[in-house]
Short mmCIF file of C-alpha atoms and ligand atoms in Angstrom, two decimals:
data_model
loop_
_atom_site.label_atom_id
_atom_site.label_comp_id
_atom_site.label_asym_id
_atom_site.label_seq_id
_atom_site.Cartn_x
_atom_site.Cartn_y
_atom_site.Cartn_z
CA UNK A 1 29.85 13.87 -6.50
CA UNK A 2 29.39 9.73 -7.08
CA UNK A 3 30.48 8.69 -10.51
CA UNK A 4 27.48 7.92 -11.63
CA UNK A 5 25.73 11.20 -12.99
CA UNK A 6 21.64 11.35 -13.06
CA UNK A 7 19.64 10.78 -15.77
CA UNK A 8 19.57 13.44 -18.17
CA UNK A 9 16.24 14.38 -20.19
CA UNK A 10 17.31 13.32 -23.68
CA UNK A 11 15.06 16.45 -25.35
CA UNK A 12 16.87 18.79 -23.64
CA UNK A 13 14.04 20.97 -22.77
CA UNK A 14 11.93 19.59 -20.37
CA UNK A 15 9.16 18.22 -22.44
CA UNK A 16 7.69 15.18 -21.74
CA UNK A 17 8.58 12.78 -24.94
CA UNK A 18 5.75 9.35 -24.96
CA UNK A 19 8.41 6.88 -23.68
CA UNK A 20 9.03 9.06 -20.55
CA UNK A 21 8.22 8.54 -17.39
CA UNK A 22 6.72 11.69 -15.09
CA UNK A 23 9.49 12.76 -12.76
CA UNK A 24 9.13 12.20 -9.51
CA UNK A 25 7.70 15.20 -8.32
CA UNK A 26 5.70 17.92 -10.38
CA UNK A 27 3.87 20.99 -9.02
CA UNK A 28 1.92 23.38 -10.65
CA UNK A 29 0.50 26.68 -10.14
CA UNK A 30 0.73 25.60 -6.57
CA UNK A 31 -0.86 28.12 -4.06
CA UNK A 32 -1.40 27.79 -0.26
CA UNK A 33 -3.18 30.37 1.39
CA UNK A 34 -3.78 29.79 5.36
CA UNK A 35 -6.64 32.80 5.87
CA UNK A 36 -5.75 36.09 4.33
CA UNK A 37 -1.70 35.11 4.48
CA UNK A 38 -0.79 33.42 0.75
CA UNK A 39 2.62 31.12 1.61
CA UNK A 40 3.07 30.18 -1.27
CA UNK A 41 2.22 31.67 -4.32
CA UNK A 42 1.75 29.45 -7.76
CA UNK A 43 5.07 27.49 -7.68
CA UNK A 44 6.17 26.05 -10.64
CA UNK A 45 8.50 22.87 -9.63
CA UNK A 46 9.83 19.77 -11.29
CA UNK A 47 12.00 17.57 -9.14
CA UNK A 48 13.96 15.09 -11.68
CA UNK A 49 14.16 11.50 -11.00
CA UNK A 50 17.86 10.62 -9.61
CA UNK A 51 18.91 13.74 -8.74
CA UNK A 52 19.78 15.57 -5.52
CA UNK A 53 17.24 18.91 -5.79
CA UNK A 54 17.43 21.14 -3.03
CA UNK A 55 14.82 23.53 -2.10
CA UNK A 56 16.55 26.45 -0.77
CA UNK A 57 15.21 29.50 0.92
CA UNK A 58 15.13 31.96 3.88
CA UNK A 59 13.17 31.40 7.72
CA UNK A 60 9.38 31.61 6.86
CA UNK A 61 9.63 31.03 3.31
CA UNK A 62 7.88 28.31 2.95
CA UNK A 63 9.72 25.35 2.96
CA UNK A 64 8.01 23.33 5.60
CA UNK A 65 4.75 23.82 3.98
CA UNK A 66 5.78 22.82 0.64
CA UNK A 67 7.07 19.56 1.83
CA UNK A 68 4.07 19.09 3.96
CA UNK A 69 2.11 19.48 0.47
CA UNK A 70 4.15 17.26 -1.06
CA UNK A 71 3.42 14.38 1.03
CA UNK A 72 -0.14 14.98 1.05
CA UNK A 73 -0.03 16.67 4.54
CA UNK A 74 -1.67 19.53 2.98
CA UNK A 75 -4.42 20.37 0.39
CA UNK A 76 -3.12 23.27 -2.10
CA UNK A 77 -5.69 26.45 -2.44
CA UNK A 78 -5.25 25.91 -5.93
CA UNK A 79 -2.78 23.74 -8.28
CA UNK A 80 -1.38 20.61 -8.12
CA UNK A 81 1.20 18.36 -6.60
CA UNK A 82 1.91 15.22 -9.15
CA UNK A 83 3.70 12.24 -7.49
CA UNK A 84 4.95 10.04 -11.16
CA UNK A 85 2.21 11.76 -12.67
CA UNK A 86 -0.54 11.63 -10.30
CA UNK A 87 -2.33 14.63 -9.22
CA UNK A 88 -2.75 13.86 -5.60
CA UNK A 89 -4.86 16.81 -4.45
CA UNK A 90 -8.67 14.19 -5.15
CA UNK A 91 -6.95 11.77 -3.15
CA UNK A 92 -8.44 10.38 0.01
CA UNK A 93 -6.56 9.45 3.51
CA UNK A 94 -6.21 5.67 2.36
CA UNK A 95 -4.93 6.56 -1.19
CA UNK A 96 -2.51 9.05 -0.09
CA UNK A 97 -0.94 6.61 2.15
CA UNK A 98 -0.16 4.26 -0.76
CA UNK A 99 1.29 7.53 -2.12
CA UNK A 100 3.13 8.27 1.42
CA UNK A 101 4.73 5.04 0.71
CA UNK A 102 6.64 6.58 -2.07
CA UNK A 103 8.47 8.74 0.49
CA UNK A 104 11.42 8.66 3.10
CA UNK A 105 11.77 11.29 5.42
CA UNK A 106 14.48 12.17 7.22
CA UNK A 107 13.43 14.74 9.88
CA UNK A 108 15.49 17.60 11.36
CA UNK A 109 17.73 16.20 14.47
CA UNK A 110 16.84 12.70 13.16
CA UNK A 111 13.73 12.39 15.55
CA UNK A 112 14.88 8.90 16.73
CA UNK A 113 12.94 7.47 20.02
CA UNK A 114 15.15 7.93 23.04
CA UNK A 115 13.50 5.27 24.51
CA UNK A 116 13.78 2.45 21.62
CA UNK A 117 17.46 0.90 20.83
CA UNK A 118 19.02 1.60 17.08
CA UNK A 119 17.78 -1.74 16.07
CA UNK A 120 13.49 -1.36 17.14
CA UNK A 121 14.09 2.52 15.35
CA UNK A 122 15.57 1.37 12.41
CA UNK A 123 12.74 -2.00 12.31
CA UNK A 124 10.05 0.59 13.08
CA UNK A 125 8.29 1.05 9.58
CA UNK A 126 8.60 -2.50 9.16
CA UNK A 127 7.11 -3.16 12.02
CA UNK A 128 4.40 -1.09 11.45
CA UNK A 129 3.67 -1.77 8.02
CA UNK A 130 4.97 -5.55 7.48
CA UNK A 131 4.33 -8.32 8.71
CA UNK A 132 8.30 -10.29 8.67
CA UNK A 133 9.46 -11.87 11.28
CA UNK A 134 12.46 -10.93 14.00
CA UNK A 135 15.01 -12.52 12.17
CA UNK A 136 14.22 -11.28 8.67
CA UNK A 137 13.50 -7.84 10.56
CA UNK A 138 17.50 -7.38 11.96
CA UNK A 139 18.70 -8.52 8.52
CA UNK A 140 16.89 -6.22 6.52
CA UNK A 141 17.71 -3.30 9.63
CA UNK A 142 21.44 -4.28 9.53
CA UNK A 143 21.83 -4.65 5.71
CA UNK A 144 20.64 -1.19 5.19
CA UNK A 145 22.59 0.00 8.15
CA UNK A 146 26.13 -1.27 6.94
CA UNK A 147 25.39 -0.04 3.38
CA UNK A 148 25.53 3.71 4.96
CA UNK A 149 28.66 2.48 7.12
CA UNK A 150 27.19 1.49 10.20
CA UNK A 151 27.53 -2.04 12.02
CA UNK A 152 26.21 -4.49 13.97
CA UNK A 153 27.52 -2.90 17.16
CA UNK A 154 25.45 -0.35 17.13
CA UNK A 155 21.84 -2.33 16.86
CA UNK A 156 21.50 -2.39 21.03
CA UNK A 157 22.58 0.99 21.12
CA UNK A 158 20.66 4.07 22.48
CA UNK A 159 20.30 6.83 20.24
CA UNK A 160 22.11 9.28 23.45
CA UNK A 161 25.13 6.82 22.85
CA UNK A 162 25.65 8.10 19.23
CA UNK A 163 27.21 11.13 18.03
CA UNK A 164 25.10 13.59 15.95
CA UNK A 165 26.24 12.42 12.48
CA UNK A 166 25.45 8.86 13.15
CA UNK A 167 22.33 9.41 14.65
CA UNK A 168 21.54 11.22 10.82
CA UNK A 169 22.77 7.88 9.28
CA UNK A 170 19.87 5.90 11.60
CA UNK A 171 17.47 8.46 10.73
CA UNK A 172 18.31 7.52 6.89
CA UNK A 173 18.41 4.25 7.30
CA UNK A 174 15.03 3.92 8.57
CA UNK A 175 13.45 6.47 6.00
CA UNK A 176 14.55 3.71 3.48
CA UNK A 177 13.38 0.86 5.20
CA UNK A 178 10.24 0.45 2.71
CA UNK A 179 12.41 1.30 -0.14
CA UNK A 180 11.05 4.63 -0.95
CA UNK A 181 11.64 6.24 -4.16
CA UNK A 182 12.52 9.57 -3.08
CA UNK A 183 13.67 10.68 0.17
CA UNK A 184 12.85 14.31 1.86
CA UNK A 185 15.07 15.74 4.20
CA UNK A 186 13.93 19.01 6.06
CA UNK A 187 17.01 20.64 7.08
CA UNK A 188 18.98 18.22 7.58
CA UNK A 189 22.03 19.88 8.41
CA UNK A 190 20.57 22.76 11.08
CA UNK A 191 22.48 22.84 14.26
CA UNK A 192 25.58 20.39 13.21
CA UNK A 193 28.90 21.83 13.07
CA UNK A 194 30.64 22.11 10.05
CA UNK A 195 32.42 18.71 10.21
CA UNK A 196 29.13 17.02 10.96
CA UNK A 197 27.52 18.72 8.18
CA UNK A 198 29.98 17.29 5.65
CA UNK A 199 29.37 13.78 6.77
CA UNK A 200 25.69 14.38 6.22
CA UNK A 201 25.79 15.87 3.00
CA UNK A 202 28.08 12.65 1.79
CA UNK A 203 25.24 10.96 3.67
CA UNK A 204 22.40 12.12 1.08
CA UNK A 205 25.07 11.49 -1.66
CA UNK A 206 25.61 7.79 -0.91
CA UNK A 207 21.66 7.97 -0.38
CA UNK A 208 20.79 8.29 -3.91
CA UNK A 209 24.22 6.34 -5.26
CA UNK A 210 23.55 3.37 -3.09
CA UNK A 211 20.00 2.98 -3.43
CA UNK A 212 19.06 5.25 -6.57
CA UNK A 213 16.38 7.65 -4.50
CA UNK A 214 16.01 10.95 -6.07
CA UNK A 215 16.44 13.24 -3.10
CA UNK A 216 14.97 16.27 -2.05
CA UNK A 217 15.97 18.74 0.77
CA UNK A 218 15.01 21.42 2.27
CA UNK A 219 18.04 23.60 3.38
CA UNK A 220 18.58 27.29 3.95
CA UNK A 221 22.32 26.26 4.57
CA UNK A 222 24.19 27.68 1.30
CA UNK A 223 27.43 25.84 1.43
CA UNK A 224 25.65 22.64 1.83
CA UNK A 225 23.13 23.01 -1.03
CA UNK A 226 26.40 23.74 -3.84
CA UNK A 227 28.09 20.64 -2.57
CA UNK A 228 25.02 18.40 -2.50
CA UNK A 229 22.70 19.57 -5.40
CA UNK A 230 22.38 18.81 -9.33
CA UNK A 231 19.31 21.23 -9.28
CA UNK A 232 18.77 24.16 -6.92
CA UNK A 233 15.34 25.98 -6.47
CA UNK A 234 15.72 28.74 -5.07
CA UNK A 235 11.86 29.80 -2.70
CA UNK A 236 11.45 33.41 -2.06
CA UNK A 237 8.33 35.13 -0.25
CA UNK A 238 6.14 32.02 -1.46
CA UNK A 239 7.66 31.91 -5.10
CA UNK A 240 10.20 29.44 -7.24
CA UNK A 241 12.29 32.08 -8.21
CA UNK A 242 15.47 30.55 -9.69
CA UNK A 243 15.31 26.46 -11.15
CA UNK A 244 18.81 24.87 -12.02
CA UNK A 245 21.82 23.59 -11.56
CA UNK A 246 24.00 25.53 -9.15
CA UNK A 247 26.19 27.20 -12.20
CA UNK A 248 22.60 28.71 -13.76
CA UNK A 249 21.13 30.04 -10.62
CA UNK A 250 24.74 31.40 -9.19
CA UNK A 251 24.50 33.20 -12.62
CA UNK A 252 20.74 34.19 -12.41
CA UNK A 253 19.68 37.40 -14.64
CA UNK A 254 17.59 38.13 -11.52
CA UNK A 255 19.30 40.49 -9.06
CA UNK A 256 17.24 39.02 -5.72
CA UNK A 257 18.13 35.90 -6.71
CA UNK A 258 21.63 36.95 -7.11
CA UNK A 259 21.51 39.02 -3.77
CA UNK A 260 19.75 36.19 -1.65
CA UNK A 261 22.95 33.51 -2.76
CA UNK A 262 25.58 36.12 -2.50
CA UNK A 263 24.33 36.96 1.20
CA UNK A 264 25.29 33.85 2.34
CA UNK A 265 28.77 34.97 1.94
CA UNK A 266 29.95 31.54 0.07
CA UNK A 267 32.58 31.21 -1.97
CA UNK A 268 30.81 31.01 -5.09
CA UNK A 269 33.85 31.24 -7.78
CA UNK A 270 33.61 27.83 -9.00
CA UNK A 271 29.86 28.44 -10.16
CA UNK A 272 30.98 31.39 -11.74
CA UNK A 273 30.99 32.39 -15.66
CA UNK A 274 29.80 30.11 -18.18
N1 ATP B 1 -0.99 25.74 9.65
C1 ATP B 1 -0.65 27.03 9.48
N2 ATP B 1 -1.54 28.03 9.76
C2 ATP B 1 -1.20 29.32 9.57
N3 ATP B 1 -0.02 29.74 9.10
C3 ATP B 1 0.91 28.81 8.81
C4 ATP B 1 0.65 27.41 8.98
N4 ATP B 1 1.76 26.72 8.60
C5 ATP B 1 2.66 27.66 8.22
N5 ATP B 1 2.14 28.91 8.35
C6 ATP B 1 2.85 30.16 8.02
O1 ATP B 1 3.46 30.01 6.75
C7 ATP B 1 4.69 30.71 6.69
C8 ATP B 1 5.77 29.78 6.18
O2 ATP B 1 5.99 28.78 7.16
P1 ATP B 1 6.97 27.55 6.92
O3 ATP B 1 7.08 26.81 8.18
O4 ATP B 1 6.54 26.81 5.72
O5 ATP B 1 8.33 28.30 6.58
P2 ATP B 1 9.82 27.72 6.50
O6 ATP B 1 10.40 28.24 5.23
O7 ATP B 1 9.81 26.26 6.71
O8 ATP B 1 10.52 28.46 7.73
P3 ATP B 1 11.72 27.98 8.71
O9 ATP B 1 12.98 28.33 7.96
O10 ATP B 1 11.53 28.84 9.88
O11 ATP B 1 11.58 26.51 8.96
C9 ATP B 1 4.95 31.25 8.08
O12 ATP B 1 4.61 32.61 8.08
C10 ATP B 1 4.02 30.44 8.95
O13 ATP B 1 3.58 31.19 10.05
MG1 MG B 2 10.71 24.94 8.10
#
């Protein structure tokens, strides 16, 4: 954990005071139904600005179609997704790009281009959606590139010449390239070995100390989520069943919420009591 500790809502209780801003992310009452088959089921979420939240939950939960709500990917049945305050459901293609813009993502197995060296990945959003020059271009791709430890050997790189946990650092790296304001990670840590995992989860740590994103990810990996997260939510059969910080929802009243931690078989002593 980085020394410096996320903001902390000076009520104490979740309401919104007038000098506030709206976190990050808000849903409400969200529902998605695709035919008869309800995924999720009015979630209740607030996703704090500066802090690491992970959205945790089992294979078909839901996870992949809350984030693709989130980022406008999706309309809800009913309820809304907020993004600082804005209810983006009325939103057209064009306006939910500028709200896109808010976002990073960092997609599972980093989903770099085989084909395109470290540098033309990295550049690609501002490529895309700026119009700076070369020069300016490997600056920018290099500054943000050192910041997470990488240097300016690896720019003519392939991503096949990296190893798994650096290819996660290019991934990040461009999912900032815009400056985003929050980043969302969809499991980031599925299929690296436990070493490799470690590095990544420092990776989403330096992510919001370095550059002061609020994260989000998407994780069914246990161990991961209690080293990473300030505020766990915990998604069961299409529902927010459990909102906190790791202590409150290892110590949930609720016995599936209890059961669906405890199955992970993580040591979960440290959360314990209080
Ligand atoms: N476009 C769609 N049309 C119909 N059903 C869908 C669609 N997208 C998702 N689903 C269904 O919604 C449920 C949840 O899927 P989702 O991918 O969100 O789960 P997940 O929690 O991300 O699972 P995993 O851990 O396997 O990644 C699944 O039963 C899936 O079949
Ligand atoms: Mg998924």
């Amino acid at each position: 954990m980085s020394e410096r500790e996320p903001e902390v809502d000076p009520t104490g209780n979740g309401v919104a005071t007038a000098t506030e801003r709206a976190p990050p992310i808000r849903c409400v009452g969200l529902t998605k139904r695709f035919g008869e088959h309800t995924v999720l089921d009015g979630i209740d979420l607030v996703c704090h600005e500066g802090e690491t939240n992970v959205i945790i939950g089992g294979s078909g939960a839901g996870k992949t179609t809350l984030l693709r709500l989130l980022i406008g990917l999706e309309k809800p049945t009913s309820g809304r997704v907020e993004i600082e305050g804005e209810d983006i459901g009325p939103l057209d293609e064009f306006e939910l790009n500028r709200v896109r813009r808010k976002f990073g993502m960092v997609f599972q197995y980093a989903a770099l281009l085989d084909s395109l060296t470290i540098l033309d990945n990295v550049a690609f959003p501002l490529r895309e959606h700026t119009s700076k020059g070369e020069k300016e271009i490997r600056r920018l791709v290099l500054d943000k590139l050192e910041k997470l430890g990488l240097g300016e050997r690896v720019l003519d790189l392939f991503p096949a010449e990296l190893s798994g946990g650096m290819r996660k650092r290019v991934g990040l790296a461009r999912a900032l390239m815009l400056d985003p304001k929050i980043i969302v990670y969809d499991e980031p840590t599925s299929g690296l070995d436990p070493l490799t995992t470690r590095t990544v989860d420092e990776m989403i740590e330096q992510a919001r100390d370095i550059f002061g994103v609020t994260n989000v990810v998407i994780s069914h990996d246990m161990s991961s989520t209690f080293r990473i997260a300030h505020r766990v939510h915990v998604l069961v059969k299409g529902r927010i069943v459990a909102s906190g910080s790791p202590r409150e929802v290892v110590n949930s009243e609720r016995q599936d919420v209890r059961e669906f931690i405890e199955a992970s078989g993580v040591d979960l002593t440290p959360f314990r009591g209080g």
